[in-house]
Amino acid sequence: MGKGDVGSTEASKKLLNNRTGTDSERHFKSKEVVRDVIIGVSDGLTVPFALAAGLSGAKVASSIILTAGLAEVAAGAISMGLGG
């Protein structure tokens, strides 16, 4: 076997170094921040839309839907603020 063969120890170490990202790959380090933003946005959009859909399906006046939506936004803001 020659020096550059795939089965050699040097070639294996070189492939392993490239695979772990030390030489050519760069990875995004702030995975937790992205995860928190995505969960927060989806939670912040899902609940008001579900509330509005439920109330509009109940055939109540538009002013009640608007008032309930604003109350939910205020309650959500307080909840997020207290939750950290």
PDB file of C-alpha atoms in Angstrom:
ATOM      1  CA  MET A   1       0.000   0.000   0.000  1.00  0.00           C
ATOM      2  CA  GLY A   2       1.192   3.476  -0.805  1.00  0.00           C
ATOM      3  CA  LYS A   3       1.323   6.505   1.461  1.00  0.00           C
ATOM      4  CA  GLY A   4      -1.916   8.044   0.112  1.00  0.00           C
ATOM      5  CA  ASP A   5      -4.037   4.878   0.120  1.00  0.00           C
ATOM      6  CA  VAL A   6      -7.430   5.042   1.779  1.00  0.00           C
ATOM      7  CA  GLY A   7      -6.567   2.243   4.218  1.00  0.00           C
ATOM      8  CA  SER A   8      -3.478   3.973   5.572  1.00  0.00           C
ATOM      9  CA  THR A   9      -3.426   5.638   8.988  1.00  0.00           C
ATOM     10  CA  GLU A  10      -2.469   9.078   7.649  1.00  0.00           C
ATOM     11  CA  ALA A  11      -5.292   9.062   5.099  1.00  0.00           C
ATOM     12  CA  SER A  12      -7.774   7.960   7.769  1.00  0.00           C
ATOM     13  CA  LYS A  13      -6.683  10.770  10.116  1.00  0.00           C
ATOM     14  CA  LYS A  14      -7.001  13.314   7.314  1.00  0.00           C
ATOM     15  CA  LEU A  15     -10.519  12.125   6.461  1.00  0.00           C
ATOM     16  CA  LEU A  16     -11.481  12.153  10.141  1.00  0.00           C
ATOM     17  CA  ASN A  17     -10.218  15.727  10.577  1.00  0.00           C
ATOM     18  CA  ASN A  18     -12.196  16.890   7.551  1.00  0.00           C
ATOM     19  CA  ARG A  19     -15.301  15.086   8.796  1.00  0.00           C
ATOM     20  CA  THR A  20     -15.293  16.682  12.254  1.00  0.00           C
ATOM     21  CA  GLY A  21     -15.308  20.172  10.753  1.00  0.00           C
ATOM     22  CA  THR A  22     -11.903  21.332  11.964  1.00  0.00           C
ATOM     23  CA  ASP A  23     -10.595  22.205   8.497  1.00  0.00           C
ATOM     24  CA  SER A  24     -13.254  22.900   5.911  1.00  0.00           C
ATOM     25  CA  GLU A  25     -16.688  22.998   7.586  1.00  0.00           C
ATOM     26  CA  ARG A  26     -18.020  25.793   9.714  1.00  0.00           C
ATOM     27  CA  HIS A  27     -21.143  25.248  11.807  1.00  0.00           C
ATOM     28  CA  PHE A  28     -23.657  27.725  13.172  1.00  0.00           C
ATOM     29  CA  LYS A  29     -23.024  28.013  16.914  1.00  0.00           C
ATOM     30  CA  SER A  30     -26.223  29.691  18.181  1.00  0.00           C
ATOM     31  CA  LYS A  31     -28.692  26.846  17.710  1.00  0.00           C
ATOM     32  CA  GLU A  32     -30.511  27.600  20.966  1.00  0.00           C
ATOM     33  CA  VAL A  33     -31.254  31.199  19.976  1.00  0.00           C
ATOM     34  CA  VAL A  34     -32.703  30.173  16.619  1.00  0.00           C
ATOM     35  CA  ARG A  35     -34.789  27.457  18.274  1.00  0.00           C
ATOM     36  CA  ASP A  36     -36.181  29.905  20.853  1.00  0.00           C
ATOM     37  CA  VAL A  37     -37.039  32.488  18.190  1.00  0.00           C
ATOM     38  CA  ILE A  38     -38.868  29.962  16.018  1.00  0.00           C
ATOM     39  CA  ILE A  39     -40.845  28.536  18.936  1.00  0.00           C
ATOM     40  CA  GLY A  40     -41.694  32.018  20.209  1.00  0.00           C
ATOM     41  CA  VAL A  41     -42.884  33.267  16.830  1.00  0.00           C
ATOM     42  CA  SER A  42     -44.985  30.179  16.159  1.00  0.00           C
ATOM     43  CA  ASP A  43     -46.527  30.387  19.636  1.00  0.00           C
ATOM     44  CA  GLY A  44     -47.123  34.119  19.285  1.00  0.00           C
ATOM     45  CA  LEU A  45     -48.943  33.640  15.976  1.00  0.00           C
ATOM     46  CA  THR A  46     -50.831  30.416  16.614  1.00  0.00           C
ATOM     47  CA  VAL A  47     -52.751  31.367  19.728  1.00  0.00           C
ATOM     48  CA  PRO A  48     -54.247  34.675  18.456  1.00  0.00           C
ATOM     49  CA  PHE A  49     -55.261  33.117  15.139  1.00  0.00           C
ATOM     50  CA  ALA A  50     -56.853  30.134  16.891  1.00  0.00           C
ATOM     51  CA  LEU A  51     -58.730  32.443  19.244  1.00  0.00           C
ATOM     52  CA  ALA A  52     -59.998  34.612  16.397  1.00  0.00           C
ATOM     53  CA  ALA A  53     -61.020  31.555  14.381  1.00  0.00           C
ATOM     54  CA  GLY A  54     -62.882  30.060  17.317  1.00  0.00           C
ATOM     55  CA  LEU A  55     -64.728  33.259  18.118  1.00  0.00           C
ATOM     56  CA  SER A  56     -65.622  33.964  14.503  1.00  0.00           C
ATOM     57  CA  GLY A  57     -66.979  30.434  14.239  1.00  0.00           C
ATOM     58  CA  ALA A  58     -69.203  31.185  17.235  1.00  0.00           C
ATOM     59  CA  LYS A  59     -70.835  34.021  15.251  1.00  0.00           C
ATOM     60  CA  VAL A  60     -70.258  36.776  17.791  1.00  0.00           C
ATOM     61  CA  ALA A  61     -69.929  40.474  17.076  1.00  0.00           C
ATOM     62  CA  SER A  62     -66.676  41.769  15.563  1.00  0.00           C
ATOM     63  CA  SER A  63     -66.084  44.031  18.568  1.00  0.00           C
ATOM     64  CA  ILE A  64     -66.031  41.006  20.878  1.00  0.00           C
ATOM     65  CA  ILE A  65     -63.522  39.221  18.603  1.00  0.00           C
ATOM     66  CA  LEU A  66     -61.313  42.317  18.568  1.00  0.00           C
ATOM     67  CA  THR A  67     -61.560  42.767  22.344  1.00  0.00           C
ATOM     68  CA  ALA A  68     -60.774  39.093  23.006  1.00  0.00           C
ATOM     69  CA  GLY A  69     -57.823  39.244  20.597  1.00  0.00           C
ATOM     70  CA  LEU A  70     -56.369  42.293  22.306  1.00  0.00           C
ATOM     71  CA  ALA A  71     -56.885  40.699  25.734  1.00  0.00           C
ATOM     72  CA  GLU A  72     -55.057  37.584  24.551  1.00  0.00           C
ATOM     73  CA  VAL A  73     -52.153  39.643  23.203  1.00  0.00           C
ATOM     74  CA  ALA A  74     -51.878  41.494  26.516  1.00  0.00           C
ATOM     75  CA  ALA A  75     -52.073  38.249  28.509  1.00  0.00           C
ATOM     76  CA  GLY A  76     -49.469  36.635  26.260  1.00  0.00           C
ATOM     77  CA  ALA A  77     -47.128  39.596  26.660  1.00  0.00           C
ATOM     78  CA  ILE A  78     -47.450  39.487  30.431  1.00  0.00           C
ATOM     79  CA  SER A  79     -46.915  35.724  30.437  1.00  0.00           C
ATOM     80  CA  MET A  80     -43.797  35.978  28.267  1.00  0.00           C
ATOM     81  CA  GLY A  81     -42.471  38.839  30.361  1.00  0.00           C
ATOM     82  CA  LEU A  82     -42.887  36.964  33.635  1.00  0.00           C
ATOM     83  CA  GLY A  83     -41.595  33.714  32.179  1.00  0.00           C
ATOM     84  CA  GLY A  84     -38.243  35.142  31.346  1.00  0.00           C
TER      85      GLY A  84
END
